[in-house]
Short mmCIF file of C-alpha atoms in Angstrom, two decimals:
data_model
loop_
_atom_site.label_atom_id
_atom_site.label_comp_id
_atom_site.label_asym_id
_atom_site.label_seq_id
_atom_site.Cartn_x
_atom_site.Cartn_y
_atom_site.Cartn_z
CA UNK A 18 -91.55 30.53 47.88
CA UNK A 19 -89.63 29.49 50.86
CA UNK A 20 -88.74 25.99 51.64
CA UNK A 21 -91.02 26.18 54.73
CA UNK A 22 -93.60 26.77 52.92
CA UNK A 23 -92.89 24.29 50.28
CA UNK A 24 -92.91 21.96 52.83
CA UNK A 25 -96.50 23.05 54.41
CA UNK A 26 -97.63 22.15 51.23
CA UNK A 27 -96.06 19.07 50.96
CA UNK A 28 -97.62 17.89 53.92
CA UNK A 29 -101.07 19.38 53.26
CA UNK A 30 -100.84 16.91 49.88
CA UNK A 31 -100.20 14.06 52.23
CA UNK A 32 -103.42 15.09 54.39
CA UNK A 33 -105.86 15.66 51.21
CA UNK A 34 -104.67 12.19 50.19
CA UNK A 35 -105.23 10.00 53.54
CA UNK A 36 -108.79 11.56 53.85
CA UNK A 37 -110.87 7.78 54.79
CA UNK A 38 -113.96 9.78 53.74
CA UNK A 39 -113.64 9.08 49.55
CA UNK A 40 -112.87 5.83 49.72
CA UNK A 41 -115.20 4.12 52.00
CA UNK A 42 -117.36 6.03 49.66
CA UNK A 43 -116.26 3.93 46.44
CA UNK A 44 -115.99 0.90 48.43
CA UNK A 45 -119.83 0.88 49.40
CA UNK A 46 -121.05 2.35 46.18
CA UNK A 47 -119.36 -0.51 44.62
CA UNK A 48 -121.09 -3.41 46.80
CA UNK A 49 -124.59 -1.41 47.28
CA UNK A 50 -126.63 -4.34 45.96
CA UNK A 51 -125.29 -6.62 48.37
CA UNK A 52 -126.63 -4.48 51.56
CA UNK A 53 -130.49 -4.73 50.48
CA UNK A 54 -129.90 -8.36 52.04
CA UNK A 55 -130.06 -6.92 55.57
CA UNK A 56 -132.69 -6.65 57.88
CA UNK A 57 -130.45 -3.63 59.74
CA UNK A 58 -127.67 -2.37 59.43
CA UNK A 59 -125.41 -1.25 62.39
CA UNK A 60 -122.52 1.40 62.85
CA UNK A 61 -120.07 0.95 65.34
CA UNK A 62 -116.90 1.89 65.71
CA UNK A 63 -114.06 4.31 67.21
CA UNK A 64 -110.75 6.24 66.68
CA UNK A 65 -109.49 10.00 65.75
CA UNK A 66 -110.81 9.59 62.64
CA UNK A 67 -114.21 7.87 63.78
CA UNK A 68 -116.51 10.53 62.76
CA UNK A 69 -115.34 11.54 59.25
CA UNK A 70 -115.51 7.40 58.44
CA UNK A 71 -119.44 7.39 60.12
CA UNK A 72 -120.12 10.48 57.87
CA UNK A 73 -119.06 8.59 54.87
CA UNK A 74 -120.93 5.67 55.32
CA UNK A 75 -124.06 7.66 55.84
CA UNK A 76 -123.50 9.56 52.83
CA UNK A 77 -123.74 6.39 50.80
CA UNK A 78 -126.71 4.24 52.83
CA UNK A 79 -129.10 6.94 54.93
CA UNK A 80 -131.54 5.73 56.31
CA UNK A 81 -130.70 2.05 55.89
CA UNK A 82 -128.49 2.51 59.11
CA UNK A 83 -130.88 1.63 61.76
CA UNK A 84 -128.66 3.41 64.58
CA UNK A 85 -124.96 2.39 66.27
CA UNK A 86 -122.24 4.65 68.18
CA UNK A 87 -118.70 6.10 67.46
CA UNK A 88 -116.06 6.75 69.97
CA UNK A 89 -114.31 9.65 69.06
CA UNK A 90 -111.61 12.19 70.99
CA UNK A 91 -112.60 15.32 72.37
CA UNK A 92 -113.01 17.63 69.47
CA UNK A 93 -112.83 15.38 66.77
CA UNK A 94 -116.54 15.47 65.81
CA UNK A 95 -118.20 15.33 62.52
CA UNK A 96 -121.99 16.07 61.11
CA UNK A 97 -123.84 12.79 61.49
CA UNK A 98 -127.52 11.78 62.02
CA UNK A 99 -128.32 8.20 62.24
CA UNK A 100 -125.13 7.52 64.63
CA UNK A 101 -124.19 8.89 68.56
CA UNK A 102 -121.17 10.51 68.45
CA UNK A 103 -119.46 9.84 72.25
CA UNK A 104 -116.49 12.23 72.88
CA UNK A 105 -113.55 10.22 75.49
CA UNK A 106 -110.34 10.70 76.35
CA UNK A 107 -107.07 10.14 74.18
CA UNK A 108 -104.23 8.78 74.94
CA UNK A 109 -105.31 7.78 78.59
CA UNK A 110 -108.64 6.52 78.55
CA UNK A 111 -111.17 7.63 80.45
CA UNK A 112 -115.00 6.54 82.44
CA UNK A 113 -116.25 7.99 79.00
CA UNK A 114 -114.72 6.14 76.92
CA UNK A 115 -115.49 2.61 79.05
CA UNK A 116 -119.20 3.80 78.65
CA UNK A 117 -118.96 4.10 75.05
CA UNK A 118 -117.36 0.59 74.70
CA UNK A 119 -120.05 -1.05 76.74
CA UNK A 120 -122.54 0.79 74.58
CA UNK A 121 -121.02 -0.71 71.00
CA UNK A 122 -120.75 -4.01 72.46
CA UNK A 123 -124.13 -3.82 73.54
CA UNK A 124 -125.18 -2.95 69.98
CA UNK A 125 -123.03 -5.84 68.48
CA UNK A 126 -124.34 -8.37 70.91
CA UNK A 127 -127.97 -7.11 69.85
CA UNK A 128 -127.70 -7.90 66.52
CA UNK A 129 -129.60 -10.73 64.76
CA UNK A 130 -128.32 -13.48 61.85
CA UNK A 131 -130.21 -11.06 59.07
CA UNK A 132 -128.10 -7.85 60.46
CA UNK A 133 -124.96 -6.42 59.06
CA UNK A 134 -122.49 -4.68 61.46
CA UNK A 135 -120.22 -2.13 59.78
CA UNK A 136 -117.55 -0.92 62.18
CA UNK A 137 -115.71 2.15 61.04
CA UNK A 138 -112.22 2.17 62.85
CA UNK A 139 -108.96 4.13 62.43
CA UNK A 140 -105.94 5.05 64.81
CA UNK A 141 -106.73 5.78 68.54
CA UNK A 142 -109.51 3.59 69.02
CA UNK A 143 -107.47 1.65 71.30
CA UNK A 144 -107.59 4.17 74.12
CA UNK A 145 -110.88 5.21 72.46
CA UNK A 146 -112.47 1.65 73.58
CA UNK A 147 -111.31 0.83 77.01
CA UNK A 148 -113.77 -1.90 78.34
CA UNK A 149 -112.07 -3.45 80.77
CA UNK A 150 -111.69 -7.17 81.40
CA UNK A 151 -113.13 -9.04 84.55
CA UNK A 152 -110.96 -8.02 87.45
CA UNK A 153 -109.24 -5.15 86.03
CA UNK A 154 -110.49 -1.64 86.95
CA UNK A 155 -110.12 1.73 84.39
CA UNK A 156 -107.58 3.07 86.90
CA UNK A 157 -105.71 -0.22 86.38
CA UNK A 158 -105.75 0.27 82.10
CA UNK A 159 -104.99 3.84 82.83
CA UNK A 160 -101.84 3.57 84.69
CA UNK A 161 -100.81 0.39 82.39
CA UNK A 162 -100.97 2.70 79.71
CA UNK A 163 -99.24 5.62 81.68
CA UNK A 164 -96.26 2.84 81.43
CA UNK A 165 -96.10 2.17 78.52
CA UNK A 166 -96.33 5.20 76.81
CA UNK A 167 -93.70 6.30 78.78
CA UNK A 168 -91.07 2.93 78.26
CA UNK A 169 -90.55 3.71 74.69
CA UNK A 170 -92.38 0.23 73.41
CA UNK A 171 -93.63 0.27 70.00
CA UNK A 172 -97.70 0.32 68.93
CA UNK A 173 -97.57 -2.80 68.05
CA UNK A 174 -96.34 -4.13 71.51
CA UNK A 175 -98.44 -1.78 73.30
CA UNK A 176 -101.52 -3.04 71.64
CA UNK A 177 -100.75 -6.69 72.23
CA UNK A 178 -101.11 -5.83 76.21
CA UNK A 179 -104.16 -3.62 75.54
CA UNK A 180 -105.92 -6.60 74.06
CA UNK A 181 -105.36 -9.07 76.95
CA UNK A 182 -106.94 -6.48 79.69
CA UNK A 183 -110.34 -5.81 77.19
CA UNK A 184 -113.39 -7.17 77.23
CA UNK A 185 -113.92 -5.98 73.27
CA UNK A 186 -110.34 -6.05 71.52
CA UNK A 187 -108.44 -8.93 69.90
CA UNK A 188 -111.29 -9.62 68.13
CA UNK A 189 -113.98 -9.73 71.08
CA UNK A 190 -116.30 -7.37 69.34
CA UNK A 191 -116.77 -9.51 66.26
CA UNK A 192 -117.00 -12.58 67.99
CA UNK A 193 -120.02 -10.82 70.31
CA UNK A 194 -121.62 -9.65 66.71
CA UNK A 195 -122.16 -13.24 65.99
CA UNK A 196 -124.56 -15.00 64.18
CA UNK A 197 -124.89 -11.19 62.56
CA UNK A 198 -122.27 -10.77 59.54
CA UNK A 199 -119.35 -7.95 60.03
CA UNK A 200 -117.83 -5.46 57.91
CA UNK A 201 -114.83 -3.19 58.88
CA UNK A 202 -113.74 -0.21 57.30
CA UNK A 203 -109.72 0.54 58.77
CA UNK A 204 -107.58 3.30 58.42
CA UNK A 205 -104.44 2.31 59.16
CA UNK A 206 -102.20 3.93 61.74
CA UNK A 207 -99.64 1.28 62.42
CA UNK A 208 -96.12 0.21 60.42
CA UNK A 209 -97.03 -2.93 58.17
CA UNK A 210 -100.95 -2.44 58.61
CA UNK A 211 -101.77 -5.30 60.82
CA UNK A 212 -105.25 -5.65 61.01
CA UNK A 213 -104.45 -6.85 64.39
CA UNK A 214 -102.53 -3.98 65.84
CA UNK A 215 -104.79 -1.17 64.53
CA UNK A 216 -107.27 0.03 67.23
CA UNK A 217 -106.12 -3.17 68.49
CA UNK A 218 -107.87 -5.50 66.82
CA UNK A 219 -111.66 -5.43 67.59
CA UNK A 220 -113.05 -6.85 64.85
CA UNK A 221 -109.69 -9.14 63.65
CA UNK A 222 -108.28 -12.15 64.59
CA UNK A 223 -105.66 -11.93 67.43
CA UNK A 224 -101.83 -12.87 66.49
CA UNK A 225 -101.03 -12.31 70.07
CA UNK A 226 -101.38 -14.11 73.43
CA UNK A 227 -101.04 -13.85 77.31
CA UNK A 228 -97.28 -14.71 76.79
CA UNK A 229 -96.45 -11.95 74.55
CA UNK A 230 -97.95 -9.43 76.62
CA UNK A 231 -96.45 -10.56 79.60
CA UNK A 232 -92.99 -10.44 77.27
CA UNK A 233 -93.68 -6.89 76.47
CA UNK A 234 -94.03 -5.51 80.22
CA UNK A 235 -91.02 -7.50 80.93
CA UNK A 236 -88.78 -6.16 77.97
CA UNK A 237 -89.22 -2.66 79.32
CA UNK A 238 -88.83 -2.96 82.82
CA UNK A 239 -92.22 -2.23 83.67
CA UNK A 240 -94.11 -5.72 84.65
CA UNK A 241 -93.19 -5.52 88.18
CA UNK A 242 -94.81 -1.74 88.16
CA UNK A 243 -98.12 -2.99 86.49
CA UNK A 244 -100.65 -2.82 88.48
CA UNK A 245 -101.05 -6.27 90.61
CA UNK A 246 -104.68 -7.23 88.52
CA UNK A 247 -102.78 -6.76 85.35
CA UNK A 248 -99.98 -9.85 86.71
CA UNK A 249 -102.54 -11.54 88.20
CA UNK A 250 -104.84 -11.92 84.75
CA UNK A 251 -101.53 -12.05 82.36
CA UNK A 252 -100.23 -14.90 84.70
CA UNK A 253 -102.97 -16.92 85.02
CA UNK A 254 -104.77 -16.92 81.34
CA UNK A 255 -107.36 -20.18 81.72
CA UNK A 256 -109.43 -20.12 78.78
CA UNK A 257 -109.70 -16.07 78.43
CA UNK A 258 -107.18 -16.12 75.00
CA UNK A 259 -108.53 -13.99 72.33
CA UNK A 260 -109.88 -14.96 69.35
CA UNK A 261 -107.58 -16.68 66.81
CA UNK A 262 -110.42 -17.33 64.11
CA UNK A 263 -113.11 -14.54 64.00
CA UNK A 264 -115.91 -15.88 61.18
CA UNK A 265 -118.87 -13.61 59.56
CA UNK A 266 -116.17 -10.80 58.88
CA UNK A 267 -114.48 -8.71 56.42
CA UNK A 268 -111.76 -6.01 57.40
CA UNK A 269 -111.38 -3.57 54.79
CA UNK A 270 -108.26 -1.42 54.50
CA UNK A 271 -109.59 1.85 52.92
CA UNK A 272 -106.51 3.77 53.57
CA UNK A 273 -102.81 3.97 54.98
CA UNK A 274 -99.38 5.66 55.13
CA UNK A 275 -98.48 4.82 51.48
CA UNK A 276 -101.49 6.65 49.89
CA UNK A 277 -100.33 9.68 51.71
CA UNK A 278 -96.15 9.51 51.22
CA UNK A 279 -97.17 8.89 47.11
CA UNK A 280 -99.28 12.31 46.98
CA UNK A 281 -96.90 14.43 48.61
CA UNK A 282 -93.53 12.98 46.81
CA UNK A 283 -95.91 13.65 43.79
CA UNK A 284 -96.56 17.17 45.01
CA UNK A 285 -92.75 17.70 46.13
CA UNK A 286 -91.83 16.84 42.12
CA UNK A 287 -94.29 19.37 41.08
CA UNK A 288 -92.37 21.98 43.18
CA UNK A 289 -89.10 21.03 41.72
CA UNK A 290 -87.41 18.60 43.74
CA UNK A 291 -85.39 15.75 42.82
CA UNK A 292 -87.42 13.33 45.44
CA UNK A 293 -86.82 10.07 47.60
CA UNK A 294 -89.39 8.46 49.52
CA UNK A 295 -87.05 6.90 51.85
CA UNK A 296 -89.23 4.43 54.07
CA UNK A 297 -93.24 4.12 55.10
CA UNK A 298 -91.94 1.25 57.78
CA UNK A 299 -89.77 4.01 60.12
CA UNK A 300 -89.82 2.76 63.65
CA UNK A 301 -87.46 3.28 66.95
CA UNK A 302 -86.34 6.13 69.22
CA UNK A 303 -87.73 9.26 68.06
CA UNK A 304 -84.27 11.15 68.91
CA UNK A 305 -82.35 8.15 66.58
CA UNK A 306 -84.59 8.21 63.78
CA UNK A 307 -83.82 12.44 63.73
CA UNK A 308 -79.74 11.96 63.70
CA UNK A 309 -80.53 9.74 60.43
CA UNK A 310 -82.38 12.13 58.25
CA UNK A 311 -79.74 14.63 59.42
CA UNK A 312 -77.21 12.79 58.60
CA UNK A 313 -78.74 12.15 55.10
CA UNK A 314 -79.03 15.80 54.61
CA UNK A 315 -75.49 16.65 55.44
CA UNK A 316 -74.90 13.65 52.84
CA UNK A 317 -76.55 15.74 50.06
CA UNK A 318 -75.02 18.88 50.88
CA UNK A 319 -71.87 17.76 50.66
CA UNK A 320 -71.95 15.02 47.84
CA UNK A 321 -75.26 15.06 46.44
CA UNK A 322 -76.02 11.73 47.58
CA UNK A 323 -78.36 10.24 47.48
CA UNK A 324 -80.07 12.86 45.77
CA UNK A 325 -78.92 16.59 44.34
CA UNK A 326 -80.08 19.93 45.27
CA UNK A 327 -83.06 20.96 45.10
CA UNK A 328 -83.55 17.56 47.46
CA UNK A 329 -86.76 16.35 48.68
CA UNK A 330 -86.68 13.46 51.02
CA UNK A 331 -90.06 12.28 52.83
CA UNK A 332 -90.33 9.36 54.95
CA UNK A 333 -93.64 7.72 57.46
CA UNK A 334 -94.23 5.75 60.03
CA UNK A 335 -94.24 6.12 63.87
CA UNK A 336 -91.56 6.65 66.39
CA UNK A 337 -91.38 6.26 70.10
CA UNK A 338 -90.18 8.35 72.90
CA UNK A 339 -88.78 7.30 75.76
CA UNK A 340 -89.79 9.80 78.60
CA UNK A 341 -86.78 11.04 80.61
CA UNK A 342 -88.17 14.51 81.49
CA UNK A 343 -91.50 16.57 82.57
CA UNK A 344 -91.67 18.55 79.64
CA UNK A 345 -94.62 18.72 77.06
CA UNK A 346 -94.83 18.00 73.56
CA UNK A 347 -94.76 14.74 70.72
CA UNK A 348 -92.59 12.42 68.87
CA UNK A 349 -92.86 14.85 66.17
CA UNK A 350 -92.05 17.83 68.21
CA UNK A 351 -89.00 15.93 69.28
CA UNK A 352 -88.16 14.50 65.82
CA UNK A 353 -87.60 18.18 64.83
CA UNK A 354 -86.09 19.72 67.80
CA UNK A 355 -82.96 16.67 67.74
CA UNK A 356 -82.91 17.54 63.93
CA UNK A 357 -82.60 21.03 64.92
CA UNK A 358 -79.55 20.68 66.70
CA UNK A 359 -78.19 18.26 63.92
CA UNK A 360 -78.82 20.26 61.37
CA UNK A 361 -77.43 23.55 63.06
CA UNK A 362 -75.91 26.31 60.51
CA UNK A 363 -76.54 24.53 57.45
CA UNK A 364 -77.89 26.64 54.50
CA UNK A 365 -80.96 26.19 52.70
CA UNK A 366 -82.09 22.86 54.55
CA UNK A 367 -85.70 22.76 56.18
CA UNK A 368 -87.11 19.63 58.64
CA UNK A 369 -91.01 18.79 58.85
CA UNK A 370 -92.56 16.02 61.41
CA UNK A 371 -96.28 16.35 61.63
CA UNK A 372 -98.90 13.85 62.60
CA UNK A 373 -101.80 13.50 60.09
CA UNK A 374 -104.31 13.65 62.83
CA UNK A 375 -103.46 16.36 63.57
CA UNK A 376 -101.98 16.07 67.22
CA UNK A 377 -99.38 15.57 68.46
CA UNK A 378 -98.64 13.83 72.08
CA UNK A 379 -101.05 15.24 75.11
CA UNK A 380 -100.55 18.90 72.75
CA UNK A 381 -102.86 20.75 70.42
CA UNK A 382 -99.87 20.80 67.62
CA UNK A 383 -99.47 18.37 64.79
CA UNK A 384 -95.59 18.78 64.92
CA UNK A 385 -93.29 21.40 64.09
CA UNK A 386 -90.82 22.60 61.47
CA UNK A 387 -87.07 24.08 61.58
CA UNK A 388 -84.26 24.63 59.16
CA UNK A 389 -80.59 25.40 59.70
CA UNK A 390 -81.12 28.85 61.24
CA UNK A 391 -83.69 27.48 64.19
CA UNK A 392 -80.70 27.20 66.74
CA UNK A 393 -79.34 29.94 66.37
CA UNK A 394 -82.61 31.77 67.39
CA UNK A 395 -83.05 29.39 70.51
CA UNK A 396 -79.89 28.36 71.01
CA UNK A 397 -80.78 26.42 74.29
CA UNK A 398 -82.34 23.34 72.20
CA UNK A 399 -80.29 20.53 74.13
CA UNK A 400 -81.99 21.60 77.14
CA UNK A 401 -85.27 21.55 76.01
CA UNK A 402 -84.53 18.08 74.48
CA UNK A 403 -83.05 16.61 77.49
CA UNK A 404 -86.17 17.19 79.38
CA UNK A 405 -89.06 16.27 76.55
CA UNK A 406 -90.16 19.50 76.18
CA UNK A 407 -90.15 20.65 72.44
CA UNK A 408 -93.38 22.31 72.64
CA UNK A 409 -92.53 25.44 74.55
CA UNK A 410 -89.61 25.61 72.76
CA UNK A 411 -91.24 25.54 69.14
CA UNK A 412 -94.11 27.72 70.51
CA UNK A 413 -91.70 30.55 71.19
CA UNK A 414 -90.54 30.79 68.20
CA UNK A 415 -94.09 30.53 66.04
CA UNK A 416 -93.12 27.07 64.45
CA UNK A 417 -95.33 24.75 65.59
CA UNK A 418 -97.72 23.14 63.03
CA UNK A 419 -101.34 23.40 64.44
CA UNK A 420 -103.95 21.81 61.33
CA UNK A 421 -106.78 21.53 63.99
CA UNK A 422 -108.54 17.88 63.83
CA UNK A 423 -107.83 16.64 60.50
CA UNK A 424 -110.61 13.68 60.02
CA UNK A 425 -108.00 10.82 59.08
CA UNK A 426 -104.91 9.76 60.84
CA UNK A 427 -101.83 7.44 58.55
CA UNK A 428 -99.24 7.92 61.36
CA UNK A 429 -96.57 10.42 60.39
CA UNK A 430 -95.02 12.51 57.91
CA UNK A 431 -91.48 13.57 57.73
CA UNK A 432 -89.82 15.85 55.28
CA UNK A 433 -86.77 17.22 54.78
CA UNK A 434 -85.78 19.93 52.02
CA UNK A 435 -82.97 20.88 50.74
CA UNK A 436 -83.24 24.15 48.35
#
């Protein structure tokens, strides 16, 4: 087989392993007794992988779950019955998705001291849930997050200004479950899985404050381009600081990036490769973090270090991009099209970046895939880099990576081959 392929499969063993669906499963079959306690039980919840996780926990209590709502993207649905499925916008938020936030706040604030609320969140529930604070406006979150996106900051900062403009992160839908008890079910999408960061935080306590998010607009250049609300409410706090203590509640991590890196190095040894999982923690510039794993592979084909051929090397996390052109595509698009140019003319070596959602940027691709031959078939690759625009150029020559929806999302996963 060819190392493309081996590396489709590779991946595909990372997917089948991040899937939320089995072990939210275990986790509630494990601690059924405990739920004949409630008078109802709630659903709530959002993110790509919103559905799958609802689907899951009906499997396991029926008709226990007295009703709730999921945010979801567009597309991303799943077969439920006691739960509303409401379709929004991702990565700019949309009227859809404010509706749907109201709507699971509403249901949080409704329940009573005998009620259990189980919130089922993963990545992209931050966009997913866009409620916005007094005196900020959707078209004020939405062009915030237009700026951010586009400055390069990490999730983590990004989130800790998301939380300060909501009227349900940081911990603000917990708090408004209370005196009803709270159980979260997260699939982690973010670097150290900070129960915080992911889908911003609506059922955890909130590390950040009003200072930090100021910090972050202000690191990138951007706080003078925020919209004037957004100054005005990270200026002048008052007593509007999230929670720091959020009691009644259990977050549950029922899956991450590590879960999925293990099953495909596993399936990566079964193909033959001498393997290295080289980091789930990879952050920074998308373009940077490429010139490293190129580099790494010209270090194995000429010394066999660190690893010999047949090489495997897999890494996760989630870079950034800094947007300097109009093009269209992803971080994981771009990861392979600056790896591309890196890796130009050198035999037998293959580069994957997919995300395990399944999309990739405002595209309908996971990622892509290239190997030493790409540039010589498209030889104009700087171009296309220099303007953002990997897609076209991938989709031209048939090697983007298009899964469809996948039903979890553990940030990314790299892989480079050498045969």
């Amino acid at each position: 087989m060819s190392l493309r392929q081996h590396a489709l499969e590779i991946f595909q063993a990372a997917l089948a392993a991040s899937d939320p669906a089995e072990s939210i499963r275990r986790y509630l079959d494990d601690a059924k007794d405990r739920f004949a306690a409630y008078r109802n039980i709630w659903l709530v919840g959002g993110g790509k992988a919103g559905a799958q996780m609802a689907a899951a926990v009906e499997d396991v209590l029926g008709d226990r779950i007295a009703g709730g709502a999921i945010a979801i993207k567009d597309g991303h649905a799943a077969a439920v019955r006691r739960v509303a499925l409401r379709e929004c916008s991702h990565p700019v938020p949309d009227e859809r998705g404010v509706a749907a936030a109201r709507e699971i706040l509403h249901i949080a604030q409704a329940a009573g001291a005998e009620d259990l609320v189980i919130c089922c969140l993963s990545g992209g529930a931050s966009a997913l849930l866009p409620l916005p604070a007094e005196g900020i406006t959707l078209a004020d979150k939405q062009e915030t997050t237009r700026l951010l996106l586009a400055s390069g900051a990490s999730i983590h900062e990004i989130n800790a200004v998301r939380k300060h403009l909501s009227a349900i992160k940081g911990g603000q839908l917990a708090t408004a479950a209370a005196p009803a008890r709270v159980l979260s079910l997260i699939l982690s999408d973010v670097i150290g899985n900070n129960l915080d960061v992911i889908g911003s935080g609506v059922t955890a306590p909130d590390s950040s404050t009003y200072a930090s998010a100021t910090e972050v607009l202000r690191k990138y250049g951007i706080l003078d381009k925020a919209p004037g609300s957004v100054r005005e409410r990270l200026a002048d706090p008052a007593s509007r600081e999230t929670p720091k203590e959020v009691p009644n509640t259990i977050n549950v991590i029922v899956g991450s990036s590590d879960l999925a890196l293990t099953a495909a190095a596993e399936k990566a040894k079964a193909l033959g490769y001498n393997t290295l999982v080289l980091s789930s923690f990879i952050e920074g510039e998308t373009r940077d973090v490429a010139r490293v794993h190129a580099a790494i592979a010209k270090e194995i084909d000429a010394f066999s270090r660190p690893l010999p051929r047949p090489a495997c090397l897999i890494s996760g996390g989630e870079t950034t991009v800094t947007i300097r052109g109009d093009g269209k595509g992803g971080r994981n698009q771009e990861f392979v099209l600056a790896a591309a140019i890196d890796i130009a003319g050198m035999r037998d070596v293959c580069v994957l970046s997919a995300g395990t959602d399944g999309t990739d940027g405002p595209t309908d691709a996971a990622g892509a895939i290239c190997d030493g031959e790409t540039l010589g078939r498209a030889p104009k690759a700087a171009t296309y880099l220099s303007r953002n625009d990997a897609y076209p150029y991938f989709d031209a020559l048939g090697d983007l990576i298009k899964t469809g929806p996948t039903g979890t999302n553990v940030m990314d996963v790299r892989i480079v081959l050498a045969g």
